[in-house]
Short mmCIF file of C-alpha atoms in Angstrom, two decimals:
data_model
loop_
_atom_site.label_atom_id
_atom_site.label_comp_id
_atom_site.label_asym_id
_atom_site.label_seq_id
_atom_site.Cartn_x
_atom_site.Cartn_y
_atom_site.Cartn_z
CA MET A 1 -28.23 -15.95 2.31
CA SER A 2 -25.08 -16.66 0.55
CA THR A 3 -23.67 -19.42 -1.19
CA TRP A 4 -21.35 -20.27 1.66
CA ASN A 5 -23.99 -20.02 4.15
CA SER A 6 -26.93 -21.84 2.50
CA THR A 7 -25.22 -25.19 3.49
CA ALA A 8 -25.71 -24.66 7.28
CA THR A 9 -28.15 -26.55 9.30
CA PRO A 10 -31.06 -24.86 11.01
CA SER A 11 -28.81 -24.41 14.08
CA GLY A 12 -26.11 -22.37 12.03
CA GLY A 13 -23.73 -25.32 11.85
CA PRO A 14 -22.61 -27.13 8.73
CA PRO A 15 -24.22 -30.48 8.17
CA GLU A 16 -22.50 -33.42 10.03
CA HIS A 17 -19.80 -35.63 8.25
CA THR A 18 -17.32 -38.14 9.43
CA SER A 19 -13.89 -36.09 9.10
CA ARG A 20 -12.67 -32.64 9.48
CA SER A 21 -12.62 -32.51 5.89
CA SER A 22 -15.52 -34.28 4.56
CA ALA A 23 -18.25 -31.45 5.01
CA PHE A 24 -15.97 -29.25 2.61
CA ARG A 25 -15.60 -31.57 -0.22
CA ALA A 26 -19.09 -32.83 0.18
CA PHE A 27 -20.20 -29.24 -0.53
CA ALA A 28 -17.57 -28.58 -3.53
CA ARG A 29 -18.61 -32.02 -5.19
CA ARG A 30 -22.17 -31.33 -5.35
CA HIS A 31 -21.03 -28.11 -7.32
CA GLY A 32 -18.70 -30.01 -9.37
CA VAL A 33 -15.38 -29.10 -8.22
CA SER A 34 -12.95 -31.89 -9.01
CA ASP A 35 -11.29 -33.69 -6.19
CA ASP A 36 -7.87 -33.08 -7.24
CA ALA A 37 -8.91 -29.20 -7.15
CA VAL A 38 -10.68 -29.85 -3.36
CA THR A 39 -7.43 -31.83 -2.18
CA ARG A 40 -5.19 -28.74 -3.17
CA LEU A 41 -7.67 -26.42 -1.61
CA LEU A 42 -7.98 -28.16 1.73
CA TRP A 43 -3.93 -28.95 2.02
CA SER A 44 -3.07 -25.36 1.38
CA MET A 45 -5.85 -23.01 3.03
CA GLU A 46 -6.99 -22.17 6.04
CA PRO A 47 -10.59 -20.97 6.90
CA ALA A 48 -10.63 -17.32 8.43
CA VAL A 49 -13.35 -15.22 10.24
CA TYR A 50 -13.03 -11.23 9.78
CA PHE A 51 -14.24 -9.00 12.06
CA GLU A 52 -14.55 -5.36 12.64
CA ARG A 53 -14.95 -3.07 15.70
CA GLU A 54 -18.10 -1.18 16.52
CA VAL A 55 -19.25 0.87 19.48
CA PRO A 56 -21.78 -0.99 21.23
CA GLU A 57 -24.55 1.70 20.55
CA SER A 58 -23.93 1.23 16.92
CA VAL A 59 -24.44 -2.40 16.66
CA ARG A 60 -27.50 -3.64 14.86
CA PRO A 61 -29.99 -6.70 15.87
CA ASP A 62 -28.77 -8.38 13.02
CA ASP A 63 -25.03 -7.80 13.56
CA ARG A 64 -23.26 -11.07 14.50
CA VAL A 65 -21.37 -10.15 17.57
CA ILE A 66 -18.55 -12.28 18.30
CA GLY A 67 -16.84 -10.64 21.36
CA TYR A 68 -15.27 -7.54 22.63
CA VAL A 69 -12.05 -5.66 22.35
CA GLY A 70 -10.42 -3.69 25.20
CA GLY A 71 -11.83 -2.66 28.65
CA ALA A 72 -11.80 -5.53 31.64
CA PRO A 73 -11.57 -9.04 31.04
CA ALA A 74 -14.03 -11.71 32.59
CA LEU A 75 -11.48 -14.16 34.35
CA PRO A 76 -12.41 -17.12 36.13
CA LEU A 77 -12.59 -16.64 39.85
CA GLY A 78 -9.22 -17.03 41.47
CA MET A 79 -7.15 -15.75 38.60
CA GLU A 80 -5.62 -12.57 38.75
CA TRP A 81 -5.13 -9.69 36.03
CA GLU A 82 -1.27 -9.31 36.16
CA THR A 83 0.30 -6.02 35.78
CA GLY A 84 1.80 -5.57 32.43
CA ASP A 85 -0.73 -8.25 30.70
CA ILE A 86 -2.72 -5.85 27.94
CA PHE A 87 -6.12 -7.25 27.76
CA VAL A 88 -6.84 -7.24 23.59
CA ALA A 89 -10.11 -9.11 23.13
CA SER A 90 -12.67 -11.94 24.33
CA PHE A 91 -14.31 -14.18 21.66
CA ASP A 92 -17.27 -15.89 22.36
CA LEU A 93 -16.42 -19.18 20.34
CA ALA A 94 -20.15 -20.32 20.47
CA ALA A 95 -20.88 -16.91 18.23
CA VAL A 96 -17.87 -17.45 15.96
CA PRO A 97 -19.18 -18.40 12.36
CA ARG A 98 -18.67 -22.05 11.67
CA THR A 99 -17.70 -22.86 7.99
CA LEU A 100 -17.44 -26.24 6.16
CA PHE A 101 -13.64 -25.60 6.23
CA ASP A 102 -12.94 -26.68 9.62
CA ASP A 103 -10.94 -23.97 11.55
CA GLY A 104 -9.77 -26.25 14.53
CA LEU A 105 -11.34 -23.71 17.26
CA PRO A 106 -13.61 -25.01 19.78
CA ARG A 107 -17.05 -24.13 19.29
CA GLU A 108 -18.04 -23.25 23.08
CA GLY A 109 -16.33 -21.36 25.64
CA HIS A 110 -14.34 -18.00 25.56
CA LEU A 111 -10.75 -17.29 24.00
CA LEU A 112 -9.04 -14.27 25.73
CA LEU A 113 -5.90 -12.59 24.08
CA PHE A 114 -3.52 -10.44 26.02
CA THR A 115 -0.36 -8.78 24.69
CA TRP A 116 2.48 -6.49 26.59
CA SER A 117 3.05 -3.04 26.39
CA ASP A 118 5.59 -3.03 23.59
CA ALA A 119 3.54 -5.86 21.89
CA SER A 120 6.50 -8.10 22.07
CA GLY A 121 4.67 -11.14 23.57
CA GLY A 122 1.54 -11.95 24.93
CA LYS A 123 -0.65 -15.06 25.65
CA ALA A 124 -4.15 -16.54 25.10
CA LEU A 125 -6.39 -18.04 27.65
CA TYR A 126 -9.23 -20.25 26.89
CA VAL A 127 -12.17 -20.21 29.64
CA PRO A 128 -14.40 -23.38 29.32
CA PRO A 129 -17.96 -23.19 29.05
CA GLY A 130 -19.74 -23.13 32.70
CA THR A 131 -16.54 -21.58 34.35
CA GLU A 132 -17.40 -18.89 37.11
CA THR A 133 -15.90 -15.49 35.84
CA THR A 134 -15.84 -12.20 37.17
CA VAL A 135 -14.51 -9.01 35.57
CA ARG A 136 -11.51 -7.65 37.21
CA PRO A 137 -10.55 -4.32 37.79
CA ALA A 138 -7.32 -3.00 36.19
CA PRO A 139 -3.90 -3.90 37.87
CA VAL A 140 -2.34 -1.02 39.93
CA PRO A 141 1.29 -1.10 39.57
CA SER A 142 3.41 -1.16 42.33
CA GLU A 143 6.05 1.18 43.35
CA LEU A 144 8.67 -0.95 42.41
CA ASP A 145 6.89 -1.60 39.00
CA LEU A 146 6.53 2.34 38.65
CA GLN A 147 10.45 2.51 39.34
CA PHE A 148 11.05 0.43 36.61
CA GLY A 149 8.68 1.99 34.02
CA SER A 150 6.04 -0.37 34.28
CA SER A 151 2.53 0.86 33.97
CA HIS A 152 -0.84 -0.74 32.66
CA MET A 153 -2.15 0.05 29.61
CA MET A 154 -6.16 -0.23 28.91
CA LEU A 155 -7.67 -0.30 25.61
CA ASP A 156 -11.02 1.45 24.71
CA ARG A 157 -14.03 -0.96 24.82
CA TRP A 158 -15.57 -1.79 21.28
CA THR A 159 -17.60 -4.76 20.22
CA LEU A 160 -16.52 -7.38 17.50
CA VAL A 161 -18.85 -7.88 14.59
CA ALA A 162 -18.04 -10.66 12.37
CA SER A 163 -17.72 -8.90 8.74
CA ARG A 164 -17.14 -12.07 6.52
CA ASP A 165 -17.38 -15.90 7.19
CA ASP A 166 -16.47 -16.75 3.53
CA ALA A 167 -12.65 -16.50 3.71
CA TRP A 168 -9.60 -18.45 3.27
CA ASP A 169 -5.75 -17.59 3.38
CA ALA A 170 -2.93 -19.68 1.97
CA HIS A 171 -0.39 -21.14 4.46
CA ALA A 172 3.02 -19.23 4.13
CA TRP A 173 1.43 -17.46 0.88
CA LEU A 174 1.60 -20.71 -1.05
CA ILE A 175 -0.17 -18.79 -3.95
CA GLY A 176 0.64 -16.07 -6.58
CA GLU A 177 0.80 -12.37 -7.17
CA ASP A 178 -3.02 -12.31 -8.33
CA TYR A 179 -4.07 -12.84 -4.68
CA GLY A 180 -1.58 -10.87 -2.93
CA GLY A 181 0.93 -13.64 -2.08
CA LEU A 182 4.31 -14.52 -3.43
CA TRP A 183 6.17 -12.30 -5.67
CA GLY A 184 9.79 -12.04 -7.31
CA ASP A 185 11.23 -14.91 -9.11
CA VAL A 186 10.56 -18.62 -8.06
CA HIS A 187 11.95 -21.55 -9.27
CA ALA A 188 10.28 -23.43 -11.99
CA GLU A 189 8.87 -26.23 -9.65
CA ALA A 190 7.47 -23.61 -7.31
CA ALA A 191 5.77 -21.58 -10.05
CA GLU A 192 4.11 -24.98 -11.03
CA TRP A 193 2.83 -25.29 -7.64
CA HIS A 194 1.72 -22.09 -7.32
CA ALA A 195 -0.22 -22.18 -10.64
CA GLN A 196 -2.02 -25.56 -9.70
CA LEU A 197 -3.27 -23.73 -6.37
CA GLU A 198 -4.45 -20.76 -8.07
CA ALA A 199 -6.12 -22.96 -10.91
CA ALA A 200 -7.99 -24.68 -7.83
CA VAL A 201 -9.28 -21.63 -6.70
CA GLU A 202 -9.98 -20.35 -9.72
CA GLU A 203 -12.06 -23.51 -10.64
CA TYR A 204 -13.96 -23.24 -7.06
CA ALA A 205 -15.19 -20.06 -7.77
CA ALA A 206 -16.41 -20.95 -11.05
CA LYS A 207 -18.46 -23.98 -10.04
CA VAL A 208 -19.65 -22.58 -6.84
CA GLY A 209 -20.34 -19.20 -7.95
CA ALA A 210 -18.49 -17.39 -4.87
CA ARG A 211 -15.00 -16.41 -4.30
CA PRO A 212 -14.21 -16.30 -0.71
CA ALA A 213 -12.35 -13.44 0.63
CA MET A 214 -8.09 -13.78 0.89
CA VAL A 215 -7.14 -10.61 2.80
CA ARG A 216 -4.06 -11.25 4.82
CA SER A 217 -4.25 -7.91 6.34
CA ALA A 218 -7.67 -7.98 7.85
CA ASP A 219 -8.29 -8.47 11.83
CA LYS A 220 -9.35 -12.07 11.84
CA LEU A 221 -9.62 -15.48 13.55
CA ARG A 222 -7.34 -18.10 12.04
CA GLY A 223 -6.42 -17.66 8.49
CA VAL A 224 -2.73 -16.87 8.10
CA GLN A 225 -0.92 -13.80 9.23
CA GLN A 226 0.23 -11.05 7.12
CA ASN A 227 3.77 -12.21 7.15
CA PRO A 228 4.77 -15.69 7.27
CA HIS A 229 6.13 -16.94 10.56
CA ASP A 230 9.85 -18.06 9.96
CA SER A 231 8.78 -21.67 11.37
CA TRP A 232 7.63 -21.88 7.60
CA ASP A 233 11.04 -21.37 6.22
CA PRO A 234 12.12 -24.97 6.18
CA CYS A 235 8.93 -26.42 5.34
CA THR A 236 7.35 -24.57 2.24
CA ASN A 237 8.91 -26.27 -0.43
CA ASP A 238 8.38 -29.80 1.42
CA PHE A 239 4.66 -28.61 2.14
CA GLN A 240 3.94 -28.29 -1.43
CA ARG A 241 5.70 -31.14 -2.59
CA LEU A 242 3.89 -33.47 -0.35
CA ARG A 243 0.50 -31.54 -1.25
CA GLU A 244 1.03 -32.66 -5.10
CA GLU A 245 1.83 -36.09 -4.04
CA ALA A 246 -0.96 -36.47 -1.79
CA VAL A 247 -3.25 -35.19 -5.10
CA LEU A 248 -1.99 -38.58 -6.82
CA GLU A 249 -2.38 -40.88 -3.80
CA LEU A 250 -5.70 -39.57 -3.19
CA ARG A 251 -7.08 -39.42 -6.87
CA ASP A 252 -8.77 -42.85 -6.15
CA ASP A 253 -9.37 -42.70 -2.73
CA PRO A 254 -9.86 -39.07 -1.57
CA GLU A 255 -11.87 -39.75 1.59
CA ARG A 256 -8.32 -40.72 3.09
CA PHE A 257 -7.71 -37.13 2.99
CA ASP A 258 -7.38 -36.54 6.76
CA GLU A 259 -5.00 -39.37 6.95
CA VAL A 260 -2.90 -38.63 4.37
CA TYR A 261 -2.59 -34.81 5.79
CA ASP A 262 -1.72 -35.78 9.30
CA ARG A 263 1.22 -38.07 7.93
CA ALA A 264 2.62 -35.44 5.84
CA TRP A 265 2.52 -33.08 8.95
CA ARG A 266 4.74 -35.24 10.51
CA GLN A 267 7.13 -35.80 7.64
CA LEU A 268 7.81 -32.09 7.97
CA PRO A 269 11.53 -30.93 9.01
CA GLU A 270 9.96 -29.23 11.85
CA GLN A 271 6.04 -28.27 12.68
CA PRO A 272 5.30 -24.70 11.17
CA LEU A 273 2.91 -22.58 13.65
CA LEU A 274 -0.26 -21.76 12.39
CA HIS A 275 -2.06 -18.31 12.69
CA LEU A 276 -4.83 -18.04 15.60
CA ALA A 277 -5.89 -14.21 15.50
CA THR A 278 -4.50 -10.85 14.18
CA PHE A 279 -5.11 -7.42 15.23
CA SER A 280 -3.51 -4.53 13.89
CA LEU A 281 -2.16 -1.82 16.33
CA GLU A 282 -4.22 0.85 14.28
CA SER A 283 -7.51 -0.83 14.84
CA LEU A 284 -6.63 -1.36 18.75
CA ARG A 285 -5.72 2.42 18.68
CA TYR A 286 -2.65 1.17 20.42
CA GLY A 287 -1.21 4.55 20.57
CA TRP A 288 2.26 3.71 18.87
CA GLY A 289 3.93 2.38 15.98
CA GLU A 290 2.23 0.26 13.07
CA GLY A 291 2.19 -3.36 12.30
CA GLU A 292 -0.14 -6.34 13.63
CA ILE A 293 0.13 -8.42 16.62
CA SER A 294 -0.55 -12.05 15.87
CA TRP A 295 -1.21 -15.19 18.24
CA MET A 296 0.30 -18.25 16.94
CA ILE A 297 0.05 -22.03 17.66
CA SER A 298 1.14 -25.20 16.99
CA ARG A 299 -1.29 -27.44 14.89
CA ASP A 300 -1.01 -30.54 17.68
CA ASP A 301 -1.72 -27.59 20.58
CA LEU A 302 -4.35 -26.17 18.60
CA ARG A 303 -6.17 -29.57 17.82
CA ALA A 304 -5.55 -30.30 21.80
CA GLY A 305 -7.08 -27.22 23.06
CA GLN A 306 -3.54 -26.16 24.65
CA PHE A 307 -3.96 -22.33 24.29
CA ASP A 308 -1.56 -21.86 26.78
CA ALA A 309 1.23 -22.75 24.22
CA VAL A 310 0.31 -19.95 22.14
CA GLU A 311 3.04 -17.53 21.01
CA CYS A 312 2.51 -13.71 20.32
CA HIS A 313 4.40 -12.06 17.60
CA TRP A 314 4.51 -8.19 16.42
CA PHE A 315 4.77 -7.88 12.67
CA GLY A 316 5.96 -4.58 11.48
#
């Protein structure tokens, strides 16, 4: 059992705490990580669950199956599978590994992801637990659809297996070259911010004895996308500056982290989008091009479970 998973309860979830951040802080404190480092990590990092595709017959009894990609989706009764909505994946959220770093996802039900034939857009569908569903046959394009060149692609069916549940990514690449992040010249204040965050990661790794994976290009739930979404452009410096102000404000009262973090998000010039999921076109065997399809969501919509507000983007 890994250091990370050893904090779980027998049911597989982490111990109950009073806030979204307190489980992680308590775990890090027990290992001697400073509150300043914990604040920087909680502020800048997003938890991620990496997964891989497996042919169904190769799945082993101890594999952690979290869903499937391709084939036909199980949709709520009365809901049609529309022509042009390419079904990508279905995640069983109850089976998705839960870590001490809160990911904001529901812990039950299913999350379905769709894209378009040119991967220029798409949508997400949350199916609550207890919803009656049926597997829909592939839509048959109408004569008019065919006249306008519209068809319906079906992706091959694979099983999704969680490969790592101890992974982080930094918001908008707020970390330096040693972690595959920012490169080139940065101004002095930003360089100091990056160094402070890297030092927090190194302190955590040294004290805990485990270094969570940080691979932006992996297929994953949550974390961050391979390319920062442009909604971060006007917010990145403000986000880091507010983080350092919070380190000082919370030094004597770290349990107020959630309050200070929520307030800081309201102070940003706009609400940058968070990453929900990524698949590479290669892993989907999409049949054309390169790059990644990423589903993005606002922080408020994620917390409210409003997955109909998800945006889908292709990053080349």
